[in-house]
Amino acid sequence: MRFLHFTFLLHLKPISITRLSLAHQSQPAASFTFLLNLFVCFLLLRTSVPLTLTHFLCFGLRWSVAEALPLASFSFLSASSGSPFLFFAFKFSVQFSPVRYSTGMVGLSPGEKHFIQGGIAQDIRSDGRKRLTYRPINVETGVIPQANGSARIRMGATDVISTVKAELGKPISLQPDKGKVSIYVDCSPTAAPMFEGRGGEELSTELSVALQRSLLGGKSGAGAGIDLSSLVVVEGKICWDLYIDCLVVCSDGNLLDALGAAIKAALSNTGIPRVQVAAGASGDEQPEVDISDEEFLQFDTSDIPVIVTLTKVGRHYIVDATTEEESQMSSAISISVNRKGHICGLTKRGGAGLDPSIVLDMISVAKHVSEQLINKLDSEIAAAEAGEDES
């Protein structure tokens, strides 16, 4: 890997980090500054090591380095103040490697950014949708035969798979009358370049925690969209442990909503084996159980919520944002809403704060949008189940 060493002279006048552009100026002061920079650059070149490229910054000259290029060896060199012009010299190395874009750092030109923001302001998004319209949703169920239930959801180019595996376990002592549910998300390195290395691990953890909060309620189980008491076989002794594993196959924005929909579809496809408990066990003895291979109980998904993420771009907010739209957001709120219109969970991301009145308005919009999303998912899941039965 080749390294190029850059030496910059930075004028104390505030310099905006934008494209490289030299303003044409005729003022004597600007010309003098330009010549003085050249002279100092010449002196630095006389003392610099080989393969050193010297640049200068004066009035109107602006420089930017691509965000995706990693910086290293940043060191302070010198400062001189013996003239009306005060300069600082910095030296650092730039390692040139393939540029990688993440779902949060999309390389867009100023024109593309303006096009996205302007379209949202006029309620005409870049793909023709309105602000509160989802992309086409496609549902497949039973995609993993080895699992108790599975589903694949495509929202536009975003593609995720969810599987449910049921195993017998023991309830925790604080909740002897409830089963257990665990949610794990894996971001495939092929889904997006940012998922390679620790980027994928960090996002997987964030998504897993957000899904736990949205679908499973608090630590006590209050507000959970999944009825944990229905997973108990023998109170305090035997319960079903559900392991929900999600895989992000392709990412083009709105991952949390897609994962929530995939989990709902996978649970609707889940069959829990019927269990017969042998009589005779008493006290602390663990009862014997017989798990049926032929009889299954269909999992009740009527109260499982959907997740609606409202992404704020400018003054407006949109649903089902693409990766490019997410790159222009100031903040986003993911709201978990069930069929009755009850709020089951709420997650915020993004650095910008939101006024409480705006949050309440976003919750109201999410309730309205969730009705359409639930109806759409129900029809798609029913069609997928019918197609699975025919095959």
XYZ file of C-alpha atoms in Angstrom:
391
model
C 0.000 0.000 0.000
C 1.480 3.363 -1.010
C 1.483 6.362 1.297
C 1.694 9.968 0.140
C 2.706 12.607 2.652
C 0.935 15.941 2.479
C 2.101 19.169 4.100
C -0.568 21.838 4.438
C -0.298 25.501 5.372
C -3.496 26.613 7.045
C -4.316 30.304 7.302
C -5.991 31.256 10.560
C -8.961 32.681 8.679
C -11.841 30.158 9.024
C -11.852 27.830 6.026
C -14.991 25.935 5.068
C -14.373 22.310 4.130
C -15.892 22.119 0.674
C -14.742 21.419 -2.827
C -11.406 22.678 -4.082
C -12.025 26.142 -5.474
C -9.916 29.262 -5.862
C -11.771 32.546 -5.700
C -10.446 35.120 -8.122
C -9.417 38.145 -6.139
C -7.681 41.323 -7.200
C -7.000 42.786 -3.782
C -3.296 43.461 -3.086
C -3.605 41.722 0.275
C -4.767 38.505 -1.352
C -1.904 38.628 -3.873
C 0.625 39.215 -1.123
C -0.790 36.304 0.869
C -0.574 34.095 -2.207
C 3.103 34.989 -2.810
C 3.955 34.571 0.854
C 2.417 31.104 0.820
C 4.486 30.200 -2.215
C 7.644 31.364 -0.491
C 6.949 29.348 2.664
C 6.059 26.330 0.519
C 9.414 26.650 -1.208
C 11.193 26.646 2.149
C 9.266 23.570 3.255
C 10.078 21.771 0.042
C 13.751 22.361 0.710
C 13.486 20.554 4.036
C 10.790 17.961 3.321
C 11.405 14.274 2.836
C 11.039 12.678 -0.630
C 7.561 11.928 -1.958
C 6.225 15.014 -0.193
C 3.528 17.012 -1.921
C 3.100 20.546 -0.600
C -0.146 22.457 -0.801
C -1.156 25.796 0.547
C -4.328 27.483 1.657
C -4.936 31.212 1.268
C -7.985 33.425 0.787
C -10.548 31.554 -1.264
C -8.549 28.310 -1.626
C -10.485 25.462 -0.062
C -9.483 21.839 0.271
C -11.325 18.699 1.272
C -10.314 15.073 1.797
C -12.807 12.262 1.096
C -14.377 11.045 4.324
C -13.787 7.394 3.427
C -9.980 7.784 3.363
C -8.471 6.795 6.739
C -6.064 9.330 8.235
C -2.946 8.478 10.217
C 0.297 10.025 11.555
C -1.265 13.437 12.148
C 1.490 15.614 13.638
C 2.092 19.263 14.396
C 5.177 20.624 12.639
C 5.670 24.307 13.169
C 4.124 27.695 13.677
C 5.448 31.123 12.856
C 4.062 34.470 13.904
C 6.680 36.957 12.824
C 4.507 38.638 10.204
C 0.979 39.995 9.836
C 0.049 36.539 8.533
C -0.007 33.641 10.988
C 0.321 30.120 9.608
C 0.188 26.619 10.993
C 1.810 23.699 9.242
C 0.495 20.179 9.630
C 1.768 16.952 8.205
C -0.161 13.709 7.940
C -0.297 10.571 5.841
C -3.222 9.446 3.730
C -3.534 5.761 2.969
C -5.203 5.201 -0.376
C -7.576 2.241 -0.306
C -10.848 1.318 -2.062
C -13.588 3.750 -1.066
C -16.400 2.090 0.878
C -19.778 3.586 1.478
C -22.132 2.647 4.287
C -25.853 3.042 4.679
C -25.085 6.135 6.702
C -22.382 7.596 4.440
C -23.569 7.644 0.863
C -21.465 9.485 -1.697
C -23.888 12.021 -3.142
C -23.156 15.160 -5.091
C -24.677 18.480 -3.941
C -27.122 18.247 -6.832
C -28.287 14.782 -5.784
C -28.740 15.917 -2.186
C -30.763 18.925 -3.325
C -32.861 16.673 -5.585
C -33.686 14.282 -2.709
C -34.464 17.036 -0.216
C -36.464 19.080 -2.717
C -38.490 16.063 -3.804
C -39.395 15.200 -0.214
C -40.418 18.810 0.421
C -42.758 18.622 -2.598
C -44.062 15.149 -1.646
C -42.510 13.542 -4.745
C -39.621 11.283 -3.777
C -36.868 10.263 -6.172
C -38.543 6.892 -6.881
C -41.985 8.458 -7.415
C -43.448 7.658 -3.999
C -45.161 10.069 -1.664
C -43.734 10.754 1.769
C -45.904 8.158 3.568
C -45.829 5.407 0.931
C -43.915 2.134 1.255
C -41.991 0.420 -1.485
C -43.454 -2.835 -2.868
C -43.418 -5.551 -0.192
C -42.850 -9.193 -1.091
C -43.236 -12.014 1.451
C -42.081 -15.640 1.279
C -42.694 -18.110 4.100
C -41.159 -21.491 4.882
C -37.869 -20.585 3.196
C -35.797 -22.536 5.787
C -37.295 -26.047 6.158
C -35.119 -26.933 9.181
C -36.599 -24.118 11.290
C -39.930 -24.137 13.116
C -40.869 -21.064 11.119
C -39.200 -18.762 8.616
C -39.916 -15.911 6.254
C -38.189 -13.661 3.761
C -39.194 -10.028 3.300
C -38.223 -7.719 0.468
C -38.956 -4.001 0.729
C -37.661 -2.613 -2.504
C -33.996 -3.639 -2.613
C -33.845 -4.304 1.147
C -33.880 -8.077 1.657
C -33.995 -9.852 5.045
C -34.649 -13.389 6.297
C -35.982 -14.385 9.722
C -36.098 -17.871 11.247
C -37.648 -19.167 14.465
C -36.257 -22.148 16.348
C -38.150 -23.547 19.361
C -36.390 -25.506 22.110
C -37.519 -26.663 25.540
C -35.885 -24.883 28.441
C -36.461 -23.728 32.001
C -38.154 -20.432 32.938
C -36.124 -17.881 34.828
C -36.870 -17.692 38.551
C -38.255 -14.141 38.363
C -40.778 -15.101 35.666
C -41.747 -18.735 36.285
C -44.976 -18.368 34.302
C -43.394 -17.103 31.093
C -41.290 -18.479 28.287
C -38.247 -16.804 26.756
C -37.581 -15.152 23.412
C -34.195 -14.082 22.072
C -33.615 -12.029 18.932
C -30.318 -11.960 17.054
C -29.470 -10.071 13.870
C -26.599 -10.889 11.535
C -25.593 -8.382 8.862
C -24.106 -10.283 5.941
C -20.828 -8.733 4.683
C -22.232 -8.998 1.160
C -25.303 -6.902 2.058
C -23.331 -3.652 2.220
C -19.615 -2.772 2.335
C -20.025 -1.208 5.792
C -20.992 -4.620 7.211
C -17.455 -5.937 6.809
C -15.490 -6.137 10.047
C -16.711 -4.391 13.182
C -19.161 -2.215 11.285
C -21.472 -5.182 10.788
C -21.081 -6.352 14.393
C -21.986 -2.964 15.847
C -25.024 -2.547 13.608
C -26.157 -6.119 14.364
C -26.093 -5.355 18.089
C -27.999 -2.082 17.627
C -30.690 -3.753 15.532
C -31.026 -6.683 17.955
C -31.521 -4.344 20.924
C -34.018 -2.191 19.008
C -36.050 -5.260 18.000
C -36.034 -6.577 21.571
C -37.397 -3.256 22.824
C -39.965 -2.953 20.064
C -41.345 -6.498 20.161
C -40.687 -7.791 23.685
C -41.504 -4.742 25.817
C -39.743 -4.137 29.123
C -37.710 -6.546 31.219
C -40.854 -7.652 33.036
C -42.483 -8.545 29.731
C -45.074 -5.785 30.060
C -46.113 -4.456 26.678
C -44.642 -7.412 24.819
C -46.135 -8.123 21.418
C -45.437 -11.822 21.954
C -47.498 -13.570 24.630
C -44.725 -15.133 26.711
C -47.176 -16.934 29.005
C -48.330 -19.062 26.052
C -44.825 -20.551 25.900
C -45.025 -22.165 29.365
C -45.387 -25.967 29.490
C -45.020 -26.550 33.241
C -44.890 -23.409 35.362
C -41.503 -22.876 36.927
C -40.055 -26.005 35.313
C -40.465 -26.228 31.538
C -41.069 -23.615 28.886
C -40.385 -22.998 25.228
C -37.372 -20.905 24.309
C -37.787 -19.156 20.967
C -34.601 -18.198 19.152
C -35.325 -15.678 16.418
C -32.405 -15.237 14.046
C -32.440 -12.586 11.338
C -30.104 -12.191 8.385
C -29.705 -8.998 6.373
C -29.156 -10.215 2.809
C -29.217 -6.815 1.120
C -29.488 -3.350 2.626
C -31.117 -0.363 0.941
C -32.508 1.454 3.949
C -35.302 0.915 6.487
C -33.744 -2.224 7.952
C -35.600 -2.111 11.270
C -39.057 -2.052 9.669
C -38.125 -4.875 7.299
C -36.733 -7.004 10.138
C -39.844 -6.417 12.254
C -42.064 -7.458 9.346
C -39.911 -10.546 8.711
C -40.197 -11.606 12.360
C -43.976 -11.191 12.274
C -44.186 -13.276 9.083
C -41.831 -15.946 10.460
C -43.850 -16.273 13.682
C -47.064 -16.640 11.679
C -45.321 -19.533 9.916
C -44.153 -21.089 13.186
C -45.605 -24.311 14.520
C -44.907 -25.234 18.150
C -44.860 -29.036 18.710
C -47.542 -30.309 21.059
C -46.048 -31.489 24.364
C -47.484 -34.135 26.680
C -46.257 -34.062 30.269
C -45.924 -37.390 32.063
C -47.751 -37.616 35.378
C -46.046 -38.549 38.616
C -43.423 -35.840 38.952
C -43.547 -34.054 42.285
C -41.612 -31.420 44.169
C -38.415 -30.331 42.477
C -38.345 -33.288 40.106
C -38.167 -32.411 36.442
C -41.190 -33.956 34.706
C -40.748 -36.094 31.638
C -42.238 -34.786 28.413
C -43.144 -36.285 25.069
C -42.744 -33.975 22.065
C -45.016 -34.762 19.144
C -43.563 -34.898 15.636
C -46.948 -34.638 13.958
C -49.097 -32.229 15.975
C -48.227 -28.536 16.068
C -49.826 -25.508 17.649
C -49.963 -22.431 15.443
C -48.329 -19.423 16.990
C -50.697 -16.527 17.682
C -49.436 -13.390 15.922
C -52.540 -11.219 16.285
C -50.895 -8.906 18.840
C -47.430 -8.803 17.310
C -46.732 -5.189 16.322
C -45.173 -3.783 13.199
C -42.404 -1.196 13.276
C -42.900 2.104 11.475
C -39.813 4.290 11.137
C -40.381 7.964 10.399
C -37.239 9.591 9.018
C -36.989 13.378 9.275
C -35.449 15.089 6.245
C -35.614 18.857 6.411
C -39.003 19.852 7.784
C -40.764 16.688 6.684
C -40.677 13.012 7.642
C -41.019 9.968 5.435
C -41.577 6.230 5.822
C -39.520 3.417 4.306
C -36.500 5.599 3.564
C -33.896 4.346 1.106
C -30.177 4.434 1.880
C -29.766 7.689 -0.036
C -32.678 9.281 1.828
C -31.328 8.093 5.179
C -28.029 9.829 4.408
C -29.920 13.159 4.402
C -31.835 12.632 7.644
C -31.437 14.697 10.796
C -33.153 12.117 13.021
C -35.503 9.145 12.885
C -38.014 7.543 15.240
C -39.009 3.872 15.020
C -42.428 3.268 16.570
C -43.802 -0.197 17.310
C -47.596 -0.320 16.890
C -49.917 -3.317 17.250
C -53.247 -4.017 15.578
C -55.177 -2.193 18.308
C -53.181 0.981 17.774
C -51.246 0.596 21.022
C -47.653 1.834 21.132
C -45.413 -1.072 22.179
C -42.014 0.562 21.834
C -40.127 3.572 20.538
C -36.527 3.994 19.422
C -34.808 7.191 18.271
C -31.601 7.570 16.293
C -29.785 10.507 14.808
C -28.068 13.396 16.529
C -30.718 16.094 16.116
C -33.243 16.647 18.874
C -36.994 16.668 18.324
C -39.618 18.910 19.858
C -42.164 16.928 21.951
C -44.998 18.218 19.775
C -43.248 16.820 16.682
C -42.768 13.450 18.400
C -46.481 13.296 19.239
C -47.347 14.152 15.651
C -44.988 11.431 14.387
C -46.618 8.900 16.713
C -50.038 9.861 15.367
C -48.804 9.442 11.790
C -47.191 6.091 12.671
C -50.519 4.792 14.015
C -52.240 5.700 10.760
C -49.495 4.214 8.577
C -49.314 1.032 10.698
C -52.902 0.128 9.790
C -52.019 0.081 6.101
C -48.788 -1.831 6.763
C -50.524 -4.479 8.903
C -53.229 -5.010 6.279
C -50.620 -5.263 3.526
C -48.521 -7.745 5.516
C -51.567 -9.853 6.399
C -52.566 -10.174 2.747
C -48.990 -10.936 1.643
C -48.503 -13.520 4.408
C -51.834 -15.190 3.571
C -50.870 -15.359 -0.109
C -47.442 -16.778 0.773
C -48.955 -19.415 3.078
C -51.454 -20.400 0.384
C -48.681 -20.740 -2.167
C -46.649 -22.828 0.270
C -49.591 -25.207 0.856
C -50.112 -25.659 -2.882
C -46.468 -26.517 -3.448
